[in-house]
CSV table of C-alpha atoms in Angstrom, one decimal:
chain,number,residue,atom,x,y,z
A,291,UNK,CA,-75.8,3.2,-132.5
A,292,UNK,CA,-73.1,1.6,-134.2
A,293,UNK,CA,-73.6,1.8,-137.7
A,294,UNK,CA,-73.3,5.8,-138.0
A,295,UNK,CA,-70.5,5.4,-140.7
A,296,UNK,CA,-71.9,2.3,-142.8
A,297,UNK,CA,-71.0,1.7,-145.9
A,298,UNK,CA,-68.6,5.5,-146.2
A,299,UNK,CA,-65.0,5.3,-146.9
A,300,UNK,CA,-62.9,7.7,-144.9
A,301,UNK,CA,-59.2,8.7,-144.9
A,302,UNK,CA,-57.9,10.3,-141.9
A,303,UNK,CA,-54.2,11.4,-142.4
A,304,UNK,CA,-51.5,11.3,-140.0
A,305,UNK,CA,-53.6,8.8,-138.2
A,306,UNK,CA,-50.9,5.7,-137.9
A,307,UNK,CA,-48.7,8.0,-134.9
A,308,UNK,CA,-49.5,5.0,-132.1
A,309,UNK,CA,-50.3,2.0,-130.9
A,310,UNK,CA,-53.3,1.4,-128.9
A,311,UNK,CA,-50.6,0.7,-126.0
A,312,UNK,CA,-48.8,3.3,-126.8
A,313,UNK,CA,-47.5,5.4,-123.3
A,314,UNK,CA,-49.1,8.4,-125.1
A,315,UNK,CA,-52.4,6.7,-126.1
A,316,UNK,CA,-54.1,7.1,-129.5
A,317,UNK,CA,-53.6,10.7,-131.1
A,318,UNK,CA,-56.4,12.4,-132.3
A,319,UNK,CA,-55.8,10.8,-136.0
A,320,UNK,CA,-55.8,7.1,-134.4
A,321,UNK,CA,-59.1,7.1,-132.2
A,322,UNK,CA,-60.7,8.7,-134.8
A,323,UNK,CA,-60.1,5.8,-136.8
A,324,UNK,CA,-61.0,3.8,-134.2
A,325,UNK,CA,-64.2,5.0,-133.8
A,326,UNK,CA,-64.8,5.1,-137.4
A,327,UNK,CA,-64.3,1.5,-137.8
A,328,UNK,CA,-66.6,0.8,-135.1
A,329,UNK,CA,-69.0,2.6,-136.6
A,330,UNK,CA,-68.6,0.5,-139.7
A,331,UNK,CA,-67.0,2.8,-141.8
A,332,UNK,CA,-63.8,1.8,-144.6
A,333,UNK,CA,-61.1,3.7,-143.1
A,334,UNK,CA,-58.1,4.3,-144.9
A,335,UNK,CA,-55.1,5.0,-142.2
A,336,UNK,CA,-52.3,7.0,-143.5
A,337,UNK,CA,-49.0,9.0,-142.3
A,338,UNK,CA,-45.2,9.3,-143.3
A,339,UNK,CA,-44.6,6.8,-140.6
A,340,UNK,CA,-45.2,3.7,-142.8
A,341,UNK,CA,-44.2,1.0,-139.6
A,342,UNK,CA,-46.4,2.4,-137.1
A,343,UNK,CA,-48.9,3.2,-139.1
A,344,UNK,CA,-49.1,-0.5,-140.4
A,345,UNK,CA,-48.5,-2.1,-137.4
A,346,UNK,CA,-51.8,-0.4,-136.3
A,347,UNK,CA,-54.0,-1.3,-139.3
A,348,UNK,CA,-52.8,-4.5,-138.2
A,349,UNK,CA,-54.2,-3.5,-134.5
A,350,UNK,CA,-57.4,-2.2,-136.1
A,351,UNK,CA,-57.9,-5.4,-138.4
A,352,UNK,CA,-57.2,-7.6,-135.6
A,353,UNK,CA,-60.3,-6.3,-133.8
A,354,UNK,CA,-61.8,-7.9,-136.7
A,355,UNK,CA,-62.3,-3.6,-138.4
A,356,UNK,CA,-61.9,-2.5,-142.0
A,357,UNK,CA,-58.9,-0.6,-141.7
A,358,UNK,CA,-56.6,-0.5,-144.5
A,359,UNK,CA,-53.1,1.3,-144.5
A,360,UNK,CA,-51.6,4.1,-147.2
A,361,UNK,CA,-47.9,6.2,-146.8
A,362,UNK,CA,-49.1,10.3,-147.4
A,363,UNK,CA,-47.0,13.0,-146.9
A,364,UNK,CA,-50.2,15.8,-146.9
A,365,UNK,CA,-47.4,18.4,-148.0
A,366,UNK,CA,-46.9,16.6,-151.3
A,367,UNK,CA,-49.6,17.0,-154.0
A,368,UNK,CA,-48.1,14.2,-155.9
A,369,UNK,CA,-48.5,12.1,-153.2
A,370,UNK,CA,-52.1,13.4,-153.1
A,371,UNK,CA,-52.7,12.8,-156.3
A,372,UNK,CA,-51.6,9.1,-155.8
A,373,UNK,CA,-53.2,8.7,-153.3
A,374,UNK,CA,-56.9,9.8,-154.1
A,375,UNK,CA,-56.7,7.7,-157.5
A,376,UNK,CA,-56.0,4.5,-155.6
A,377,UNK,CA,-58.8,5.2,-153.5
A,378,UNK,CA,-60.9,6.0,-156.6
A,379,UNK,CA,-59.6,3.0,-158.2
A,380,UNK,CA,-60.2,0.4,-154.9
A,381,UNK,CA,-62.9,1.7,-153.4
A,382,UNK,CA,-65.1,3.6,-156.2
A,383,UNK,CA,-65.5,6.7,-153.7
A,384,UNK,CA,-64.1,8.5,-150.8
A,385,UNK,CA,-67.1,10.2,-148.6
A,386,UNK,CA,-65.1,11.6,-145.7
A,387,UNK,CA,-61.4,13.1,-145.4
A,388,UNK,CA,-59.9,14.2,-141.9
A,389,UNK,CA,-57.4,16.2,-142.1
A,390,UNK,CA,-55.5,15.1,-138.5
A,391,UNK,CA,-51.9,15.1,-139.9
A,392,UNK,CA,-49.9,18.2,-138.2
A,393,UNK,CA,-47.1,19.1,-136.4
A,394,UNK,CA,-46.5,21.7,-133.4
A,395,UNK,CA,-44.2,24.8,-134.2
A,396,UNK,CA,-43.3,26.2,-130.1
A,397,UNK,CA,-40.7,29.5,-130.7
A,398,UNK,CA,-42.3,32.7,-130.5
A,399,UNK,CA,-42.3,35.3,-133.9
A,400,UNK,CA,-38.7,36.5,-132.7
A,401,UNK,CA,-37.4,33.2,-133.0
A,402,UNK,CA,-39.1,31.2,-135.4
A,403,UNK,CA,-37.0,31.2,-138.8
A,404,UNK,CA,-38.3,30.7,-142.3
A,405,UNK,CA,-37.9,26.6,-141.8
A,406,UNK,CA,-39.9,26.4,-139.0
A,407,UNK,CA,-42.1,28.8,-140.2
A,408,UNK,CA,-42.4,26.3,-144.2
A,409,UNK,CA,-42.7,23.5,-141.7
A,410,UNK,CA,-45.9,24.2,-139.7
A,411,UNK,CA,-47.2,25.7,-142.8
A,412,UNK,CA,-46.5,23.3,-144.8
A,413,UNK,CA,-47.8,20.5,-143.4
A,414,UNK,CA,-50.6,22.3,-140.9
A,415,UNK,CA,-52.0,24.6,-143.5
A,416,UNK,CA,-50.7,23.3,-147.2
A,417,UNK,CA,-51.5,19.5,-146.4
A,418,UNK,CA,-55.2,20.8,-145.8
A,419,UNK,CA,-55.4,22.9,-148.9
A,420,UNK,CA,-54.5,19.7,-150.7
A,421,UNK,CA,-56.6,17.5,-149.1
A,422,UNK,CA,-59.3,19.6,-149.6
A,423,UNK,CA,-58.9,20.1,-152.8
A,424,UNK,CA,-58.0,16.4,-154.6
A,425,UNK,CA,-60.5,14.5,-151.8
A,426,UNK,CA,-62.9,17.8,-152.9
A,427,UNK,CA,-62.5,16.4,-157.1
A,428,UNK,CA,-63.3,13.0,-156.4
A,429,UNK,CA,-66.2,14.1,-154.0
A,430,UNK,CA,-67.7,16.3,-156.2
A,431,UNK,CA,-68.2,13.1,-158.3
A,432,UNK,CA,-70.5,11.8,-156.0
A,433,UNK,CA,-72.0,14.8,-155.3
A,434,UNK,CA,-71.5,14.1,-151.8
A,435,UNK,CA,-69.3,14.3,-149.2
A,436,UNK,CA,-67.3,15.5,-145.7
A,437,UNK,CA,-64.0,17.5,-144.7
A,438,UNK,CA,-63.3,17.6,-141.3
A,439,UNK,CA,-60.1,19.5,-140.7
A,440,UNK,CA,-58.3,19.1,-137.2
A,441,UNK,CA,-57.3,22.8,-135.8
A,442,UNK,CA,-56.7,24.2,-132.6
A,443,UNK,CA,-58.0,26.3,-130.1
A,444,UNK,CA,-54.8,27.7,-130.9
A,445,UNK,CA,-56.2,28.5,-134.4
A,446,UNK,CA,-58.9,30.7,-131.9
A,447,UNK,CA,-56.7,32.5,-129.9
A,448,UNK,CA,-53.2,33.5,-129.5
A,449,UNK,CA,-50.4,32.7,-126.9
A,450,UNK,CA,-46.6,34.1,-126.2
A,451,UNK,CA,-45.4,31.2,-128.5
A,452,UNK,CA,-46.3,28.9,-131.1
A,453,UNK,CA,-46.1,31.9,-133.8
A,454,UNK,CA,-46.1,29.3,-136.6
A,455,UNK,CA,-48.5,27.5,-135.4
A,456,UNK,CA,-50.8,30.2,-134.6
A,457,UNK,CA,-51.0,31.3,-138.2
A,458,UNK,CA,-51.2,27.8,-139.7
A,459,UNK,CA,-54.2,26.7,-137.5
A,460,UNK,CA,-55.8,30.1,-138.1
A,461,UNK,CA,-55.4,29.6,-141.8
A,462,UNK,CA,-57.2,26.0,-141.8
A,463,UNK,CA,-60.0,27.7,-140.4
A,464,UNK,CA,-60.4,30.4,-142.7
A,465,UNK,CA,-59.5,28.2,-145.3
A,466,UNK,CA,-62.1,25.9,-144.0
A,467,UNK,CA,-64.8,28.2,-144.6
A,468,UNK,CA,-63.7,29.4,-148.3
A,469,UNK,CA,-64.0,25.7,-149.3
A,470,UNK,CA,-67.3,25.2,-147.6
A,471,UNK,CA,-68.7,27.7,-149.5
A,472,UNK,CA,-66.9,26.8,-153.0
A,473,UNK,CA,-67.5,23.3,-152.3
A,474,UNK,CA,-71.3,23.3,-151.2
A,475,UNK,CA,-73.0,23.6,-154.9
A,476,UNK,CA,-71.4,19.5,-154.9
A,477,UNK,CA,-72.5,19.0,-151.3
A,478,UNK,CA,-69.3,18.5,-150.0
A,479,UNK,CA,-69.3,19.6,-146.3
A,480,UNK,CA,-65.9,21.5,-144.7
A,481,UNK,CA,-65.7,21.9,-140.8
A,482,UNK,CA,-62.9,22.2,-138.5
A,483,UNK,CA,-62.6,20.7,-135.0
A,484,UNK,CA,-60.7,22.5,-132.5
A,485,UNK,CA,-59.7,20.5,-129.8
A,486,UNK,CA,-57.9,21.9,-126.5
A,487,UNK,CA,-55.4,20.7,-124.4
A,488,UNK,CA,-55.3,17.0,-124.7
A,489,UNK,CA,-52.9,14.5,-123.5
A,490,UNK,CA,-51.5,13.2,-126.7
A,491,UNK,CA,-48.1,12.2,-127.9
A,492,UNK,CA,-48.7,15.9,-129.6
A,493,UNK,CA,-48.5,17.1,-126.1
A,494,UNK,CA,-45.7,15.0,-124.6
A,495,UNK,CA,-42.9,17.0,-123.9
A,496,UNK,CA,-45.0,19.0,-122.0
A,497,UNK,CA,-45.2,16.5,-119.6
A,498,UNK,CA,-41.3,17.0,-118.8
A,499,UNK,CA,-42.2,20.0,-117.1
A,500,UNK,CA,-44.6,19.4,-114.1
A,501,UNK,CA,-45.1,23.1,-113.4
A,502,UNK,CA,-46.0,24.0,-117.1
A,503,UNK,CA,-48.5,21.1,-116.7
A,504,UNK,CA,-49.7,22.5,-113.4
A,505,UNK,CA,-50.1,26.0,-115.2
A,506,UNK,CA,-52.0,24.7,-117.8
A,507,UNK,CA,-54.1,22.7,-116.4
A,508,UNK,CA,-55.2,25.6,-113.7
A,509,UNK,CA,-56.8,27.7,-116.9
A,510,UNK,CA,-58.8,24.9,-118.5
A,511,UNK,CA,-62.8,25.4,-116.6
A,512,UNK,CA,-63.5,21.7,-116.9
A,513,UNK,CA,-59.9,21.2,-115.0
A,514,UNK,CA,-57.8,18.4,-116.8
A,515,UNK,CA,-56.6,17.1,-119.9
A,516,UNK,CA,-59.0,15.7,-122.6
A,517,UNK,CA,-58.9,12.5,-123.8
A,518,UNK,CA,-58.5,12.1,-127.7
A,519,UNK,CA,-61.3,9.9,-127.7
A,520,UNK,CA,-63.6,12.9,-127.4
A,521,UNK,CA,-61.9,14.5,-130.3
A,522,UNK,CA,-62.9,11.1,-132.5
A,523,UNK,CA,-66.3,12.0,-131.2
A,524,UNK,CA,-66.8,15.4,-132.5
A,525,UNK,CA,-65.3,13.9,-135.9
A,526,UNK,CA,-67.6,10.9,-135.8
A,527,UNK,CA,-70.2,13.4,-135.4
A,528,UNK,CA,-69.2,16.1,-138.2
A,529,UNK,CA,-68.5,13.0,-141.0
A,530,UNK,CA,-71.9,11.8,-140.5
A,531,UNK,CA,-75.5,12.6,-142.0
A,532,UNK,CA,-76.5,13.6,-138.4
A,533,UNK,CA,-74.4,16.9,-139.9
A,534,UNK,CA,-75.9,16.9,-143.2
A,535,UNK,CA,-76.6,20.4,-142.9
A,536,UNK,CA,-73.7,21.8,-140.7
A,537,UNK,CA,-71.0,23.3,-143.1
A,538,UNK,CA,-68.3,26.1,-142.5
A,539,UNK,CA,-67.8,26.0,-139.0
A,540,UNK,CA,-65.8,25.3,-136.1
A,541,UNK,CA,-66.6,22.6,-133.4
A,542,UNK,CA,-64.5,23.7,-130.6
A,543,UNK,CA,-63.5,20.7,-128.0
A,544,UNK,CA,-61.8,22.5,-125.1
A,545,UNK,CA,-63.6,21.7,-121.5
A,546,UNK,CA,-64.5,25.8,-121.9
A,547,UNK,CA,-61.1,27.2,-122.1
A,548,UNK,CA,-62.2,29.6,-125.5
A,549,UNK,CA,-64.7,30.8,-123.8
A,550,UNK,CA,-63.2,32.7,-120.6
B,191,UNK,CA,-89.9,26.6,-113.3
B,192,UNK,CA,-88.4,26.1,-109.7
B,193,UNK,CA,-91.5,24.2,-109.4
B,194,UNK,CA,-91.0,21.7,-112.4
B,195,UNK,CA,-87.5,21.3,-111.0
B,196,UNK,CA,-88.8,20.5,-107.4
B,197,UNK,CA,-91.4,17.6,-109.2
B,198,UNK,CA,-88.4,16.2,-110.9
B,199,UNK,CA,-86.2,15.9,-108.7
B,200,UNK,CA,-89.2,14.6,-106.4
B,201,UNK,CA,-90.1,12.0,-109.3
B,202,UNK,CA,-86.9,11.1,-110.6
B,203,UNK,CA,-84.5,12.3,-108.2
B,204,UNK,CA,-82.4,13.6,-111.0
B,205,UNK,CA,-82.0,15.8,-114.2
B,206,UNK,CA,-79.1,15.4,-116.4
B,207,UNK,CA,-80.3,17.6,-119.0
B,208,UNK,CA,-81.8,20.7,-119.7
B,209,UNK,CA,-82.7,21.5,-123.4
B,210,UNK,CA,-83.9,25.8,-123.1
B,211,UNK,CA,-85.8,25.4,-126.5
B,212,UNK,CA,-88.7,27.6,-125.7
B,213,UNK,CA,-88.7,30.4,-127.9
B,214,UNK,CA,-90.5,33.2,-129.8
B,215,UNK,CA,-89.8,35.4,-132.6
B,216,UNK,CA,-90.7,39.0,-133.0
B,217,UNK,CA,-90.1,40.6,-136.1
B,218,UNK,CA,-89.4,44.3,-136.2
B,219,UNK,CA,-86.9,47.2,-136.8
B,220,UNK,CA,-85.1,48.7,-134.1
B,221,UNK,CA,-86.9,52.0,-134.9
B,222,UNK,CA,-90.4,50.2,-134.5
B,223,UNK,CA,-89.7,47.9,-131.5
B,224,UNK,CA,-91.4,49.1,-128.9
B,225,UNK,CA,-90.8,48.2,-125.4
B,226,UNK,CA,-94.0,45.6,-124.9
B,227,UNK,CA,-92.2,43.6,-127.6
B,228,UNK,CA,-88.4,43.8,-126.3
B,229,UNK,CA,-89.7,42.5,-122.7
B,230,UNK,CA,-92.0,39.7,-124.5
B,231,UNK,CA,-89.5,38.5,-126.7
B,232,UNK,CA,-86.4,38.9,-124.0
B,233,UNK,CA,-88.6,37.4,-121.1
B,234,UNK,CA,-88.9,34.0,-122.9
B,235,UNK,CA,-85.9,33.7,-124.9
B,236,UNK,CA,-83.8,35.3,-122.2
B,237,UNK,CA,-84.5,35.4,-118.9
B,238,UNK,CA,-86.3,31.8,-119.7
B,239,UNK,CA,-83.4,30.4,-120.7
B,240,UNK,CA,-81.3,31.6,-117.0
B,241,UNK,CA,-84.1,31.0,-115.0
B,242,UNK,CA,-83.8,27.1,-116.6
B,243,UNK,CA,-80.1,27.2,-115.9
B,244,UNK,CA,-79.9,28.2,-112.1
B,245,UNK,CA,-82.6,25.9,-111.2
B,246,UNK,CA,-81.3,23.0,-113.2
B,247,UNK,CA,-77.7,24.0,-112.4
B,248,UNK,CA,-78.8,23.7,-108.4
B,249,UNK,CA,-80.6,20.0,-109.1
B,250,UNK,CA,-77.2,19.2,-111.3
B,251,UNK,CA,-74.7,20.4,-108.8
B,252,UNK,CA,-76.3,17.6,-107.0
B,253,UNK,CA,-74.9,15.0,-108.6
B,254,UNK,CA,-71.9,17.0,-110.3
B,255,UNK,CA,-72.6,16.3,-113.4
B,256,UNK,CA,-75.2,18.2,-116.2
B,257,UNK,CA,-75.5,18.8,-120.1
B,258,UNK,CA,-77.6,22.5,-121.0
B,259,UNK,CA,-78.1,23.2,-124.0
B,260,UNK,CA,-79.7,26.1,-124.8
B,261,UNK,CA,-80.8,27.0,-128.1
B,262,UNK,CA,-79.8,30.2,-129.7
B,263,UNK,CA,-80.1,31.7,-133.2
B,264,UNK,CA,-77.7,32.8,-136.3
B,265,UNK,CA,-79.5,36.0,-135.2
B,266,UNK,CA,-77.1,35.6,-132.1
B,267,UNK,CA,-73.9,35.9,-134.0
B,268,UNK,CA,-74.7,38.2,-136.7
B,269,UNK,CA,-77.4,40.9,-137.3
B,270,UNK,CA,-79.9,41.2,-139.8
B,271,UNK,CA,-82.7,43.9,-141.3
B,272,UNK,CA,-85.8,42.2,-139.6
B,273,UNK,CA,-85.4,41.4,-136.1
B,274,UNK,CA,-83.7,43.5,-132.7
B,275,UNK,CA,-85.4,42.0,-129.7
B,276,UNK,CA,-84.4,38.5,-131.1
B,277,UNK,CA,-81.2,39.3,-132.1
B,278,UNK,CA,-80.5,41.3,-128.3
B,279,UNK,CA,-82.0,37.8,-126.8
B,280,UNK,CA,-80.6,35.3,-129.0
B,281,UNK,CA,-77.0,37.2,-128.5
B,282,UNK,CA,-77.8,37.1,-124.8
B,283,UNK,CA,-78.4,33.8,-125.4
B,284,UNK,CA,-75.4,33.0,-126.5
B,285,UNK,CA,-72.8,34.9,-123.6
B,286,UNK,CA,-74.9,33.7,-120.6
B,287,UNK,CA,-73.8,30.3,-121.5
B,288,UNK,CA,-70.4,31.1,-121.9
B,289,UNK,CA,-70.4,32.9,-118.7
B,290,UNK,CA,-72.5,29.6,-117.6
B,291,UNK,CA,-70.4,27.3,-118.8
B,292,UNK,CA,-66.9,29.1,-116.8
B,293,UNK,CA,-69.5,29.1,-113.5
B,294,UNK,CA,-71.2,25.8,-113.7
B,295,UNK,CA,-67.7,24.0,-114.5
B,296,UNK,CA,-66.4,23.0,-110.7
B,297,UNK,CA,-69.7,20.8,-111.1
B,298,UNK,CA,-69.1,19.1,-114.0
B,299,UNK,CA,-72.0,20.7,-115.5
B,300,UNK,CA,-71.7,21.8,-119.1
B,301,UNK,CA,-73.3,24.4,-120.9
B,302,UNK,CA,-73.4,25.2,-124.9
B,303,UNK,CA,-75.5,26.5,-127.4
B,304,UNK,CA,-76.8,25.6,-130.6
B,305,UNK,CA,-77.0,27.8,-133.4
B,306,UNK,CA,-79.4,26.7,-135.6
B,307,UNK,CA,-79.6,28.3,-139.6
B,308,UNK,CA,-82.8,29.1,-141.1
B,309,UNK,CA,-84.9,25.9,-140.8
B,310,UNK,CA,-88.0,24.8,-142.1
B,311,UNK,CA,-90.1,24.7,-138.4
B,312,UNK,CA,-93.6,26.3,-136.9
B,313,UNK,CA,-91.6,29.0,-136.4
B,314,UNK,CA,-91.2,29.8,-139.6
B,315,UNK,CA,-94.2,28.1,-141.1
B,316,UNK,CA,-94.1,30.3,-144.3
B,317,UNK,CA,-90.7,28.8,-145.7
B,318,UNK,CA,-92.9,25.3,-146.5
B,319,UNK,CA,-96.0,27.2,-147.5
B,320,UNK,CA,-95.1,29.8,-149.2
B,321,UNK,CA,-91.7,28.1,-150.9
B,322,UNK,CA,-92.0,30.4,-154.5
B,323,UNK,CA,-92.5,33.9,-152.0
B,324,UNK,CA,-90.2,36.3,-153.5
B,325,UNK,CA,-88.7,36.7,-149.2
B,326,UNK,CA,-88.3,32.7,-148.8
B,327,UNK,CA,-86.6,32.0,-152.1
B,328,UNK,CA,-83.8,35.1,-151.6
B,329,UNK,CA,-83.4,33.6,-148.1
B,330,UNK,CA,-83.0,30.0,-150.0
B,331,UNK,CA,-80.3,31.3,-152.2
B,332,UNK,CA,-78.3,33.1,-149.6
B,333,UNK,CA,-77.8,29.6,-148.1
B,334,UNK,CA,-74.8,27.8,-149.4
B,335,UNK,CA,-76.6,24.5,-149.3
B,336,UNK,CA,-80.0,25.8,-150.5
B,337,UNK,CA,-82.6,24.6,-148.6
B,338,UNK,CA,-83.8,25.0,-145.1
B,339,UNK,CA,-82.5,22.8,-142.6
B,340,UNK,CA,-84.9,19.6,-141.1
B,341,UNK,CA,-85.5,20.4,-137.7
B,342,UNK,CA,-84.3,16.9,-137.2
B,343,UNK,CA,-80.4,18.4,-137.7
B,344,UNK,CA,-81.0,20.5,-134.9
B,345,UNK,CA,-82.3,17.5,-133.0
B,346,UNK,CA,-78.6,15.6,-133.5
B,347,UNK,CA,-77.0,18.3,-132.4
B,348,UNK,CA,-78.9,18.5,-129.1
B,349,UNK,CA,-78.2,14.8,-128.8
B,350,UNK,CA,-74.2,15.1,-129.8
B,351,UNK,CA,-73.9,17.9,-127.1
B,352,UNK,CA,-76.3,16.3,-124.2
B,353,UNK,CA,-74.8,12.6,-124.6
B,354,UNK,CA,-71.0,11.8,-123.1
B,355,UNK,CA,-69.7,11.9,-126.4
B,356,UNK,CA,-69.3,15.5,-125.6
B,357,UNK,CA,-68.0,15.4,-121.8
B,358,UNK,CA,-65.3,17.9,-122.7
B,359,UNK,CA,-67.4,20.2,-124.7
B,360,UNK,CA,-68.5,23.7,-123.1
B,361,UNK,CA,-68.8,26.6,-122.9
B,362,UNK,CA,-69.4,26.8,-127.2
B,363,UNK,CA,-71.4,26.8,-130.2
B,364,UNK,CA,-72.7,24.4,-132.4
B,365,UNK,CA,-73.9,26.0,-135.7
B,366,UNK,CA,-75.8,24.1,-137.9
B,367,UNK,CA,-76.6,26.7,-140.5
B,368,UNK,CA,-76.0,24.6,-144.2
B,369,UNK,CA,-73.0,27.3,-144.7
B,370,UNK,CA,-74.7,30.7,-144.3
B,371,UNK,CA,-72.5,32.4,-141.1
B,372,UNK,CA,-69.2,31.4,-143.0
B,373,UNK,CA,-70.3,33.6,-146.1
């Protein structure tokens, strides 16, 4: 199949991170666009990092996809607003919104301070509230639609750091599951993916450390990194009608790490 | 089953998935289940669905490399007024996989479950005959989408989670319930 996606137009935010030859690879954000073009939807590519983020429509539209490219910073509702009105205005309808855009927060409660906590709050857990709720009003229009927002297994389950973090990915879940309810009398969908450890330029720094990747690695059941691609997957799946009825819950994409 | 996986491994000289659909449901209180049902209903939905596992897990190790998926139940997650064998099988359901999924991993075999909402199948044949019954319209309202799911959702599911578009998925749920676990 490769028409899963015709004829929908989808945003994915903080989806312009990387170049297909990027050394990281595509981040969850980019292959999902990817795979959404292949799959013949209108994808609207968007992030605060206008050059990169352009330069890879350019990527997408060079394979001959219907990629189109948009500055959004999620933790601005202005921006929001501007946003979903020029996708109202160009394209008549917006059928899928991922929320991808995030950012990591690594000190533990002790040392996390009130800016890194409005950080990874901000944009983690705010920037999905406002998704939800501006791509949720021209939705509701349509009577039709579907939120996929990108948490964590670290929404799931807790660690000795990432404090911030922790509590902003547990909130998009939650928050995921209020808006599927308030949001299913208009048919709108809400789900949340959570994907494990994956080798993106999320992940990078981790790399520096051979023995923390050694460590990590050693507690994931399915034994390695997972590709981003597999994340795109799971989205591909949840923003089409193959899902029409899934709503208010959680695919988790962790090669079984959850579930020891 | 040992037998079926002897033929196809004889026939085909592989499996590469395993869907444990088979399933019944008995209705009943705990106060009036009595133990004929429990080892009915827990034999099938149960002990059916690790007897499919270890035999398709050995033909799988094989080739290291396997999708199960075995089908589980709302019921597994959450209780209700109506059923206890099928909730105690559906839940069991639900942590053999788990457990499953951790042991079947060094073989590259995975191992989820699917955890379908109230959908409109033979199972419950009463939801499309009897739609205006006082018991299926208060089940339809409970559900945030209203209605009850096509088995043909379910069927999607099975395919997202048995094709390698899901190669890093175990060990977890998919619930396709229209809303009604998030309430």
């Amino acid at each position: 199949m490769t028409n899963r996606l015709e004829g929908k137009v989808a945003l994915i935010t903080g989806s312009g991170g990387a170049l297909f030859d990027s050394e990281s690879g595509l981040g969850f954000g980019g292959s999902s666009a990817f795979r959404f073009c292949q799959e013949e939807a209108t994808v609207i590519v968007s992030d605060i990092n206008d050059d990169i983020g352009r330069q890879f429509t350019e990527e997408l539209k060079e394979k001959g996809l219907n990629a189109h490219y948009q500055h959004l910073d999620v933790s601005k509702e202005s921006e929001w607003k501007k946003i979903i009105n020029w996708i109202e205005k160009d394209f008549g309808r917006l059928d899928i919104l991922v929320n991808n855009a995030g950012v990591t927060s690594s000190p533990d409660i002790f040392n996390t301070n009130e800016s890194d906590w409005n950080k990874a709050n901000n944009i983690n857990s705010k920037g999905c509230f406002l998704g939800t709720k501006h791509a949720g009003i021209l939705m509701k229009k349509n009577n039709s639609g579907s939120i996929i927002n990108i948490s964590s297994a670290y929404g799931i389950v807790a660690s000795k750091a990432s404090f911030a973090y922790h509590a902003s990915k547990g909130s998009v879940i939650a928050m995921s599951k209020a808006a599927a309810i308030q949001l299913a009398p208009h048919k709108v969908r809400v789900n949340t993916v959570c994907p494990g450890w994956s080798d993106t330029h999320f992940t990078m720094p981790l790399f520096d450390n051979p023995e923390r990747v050694k460590t990590i690695i050693n507690t994931v059941p399915l034994g390695d990194w997972i590709p981003s691609d597999q994340i795109a997957w799971g989205v591909v799946y949840l923003a089409s009608d193959e899902s029409e009825w899934v709503t208010g819950t959680e695919l988790v994409i962790d090669a079984g790490w959850t579930a020891q | 089953m040992e037998k079926t996986i002897d033929w196809i491994e004889k026939d085909f000289g592989k499996l590469d998935i395993l869907v444990n659909n088979a399933g019944i449901a008995i209705r009943g209180h705990v106060l009036d289940t009595n133990e004929s049902d429990w080892d009915k209903v827990n034999d099938i939905n149960s002990k059916g669905y690790f007897l499919g596992t270890k035999f398709a897990g050995k033909l799988m190790q094989k080739n290291n490399f396997g999708s199960i998926i075995n089908i589980a139940s709302i019921y597994a997650i959450v209780g209700g007024t109506l059923s206890f064998g099928y909730a105690a099988s559906k839940g069991a359901v639900r942590l053999m996989s788990k457990a499953a999924a951790i042991q079947l991993a060094p073989y590259k075999i995975r191992v989820n479950t699917i955890c379908p909402g109230f959908a409109a199948t033979p199972i419950n044949k009463h939801y499309r005959l009897t739609p205006n019954a006082p018991e299926v319209v208060s089940i339809r309202e409970s559900i945030p989408l209203k209605g009850f799911i096509p088995a043909d959702q379910i069927a999607w599911g099975v395919v997202y989670l048995a094709s390698d578009e899901s190669e890093w998925v175990t060990g977890t749920d998919l619930l396709i319930d229209a809303g009604w676990i998030a309430q």
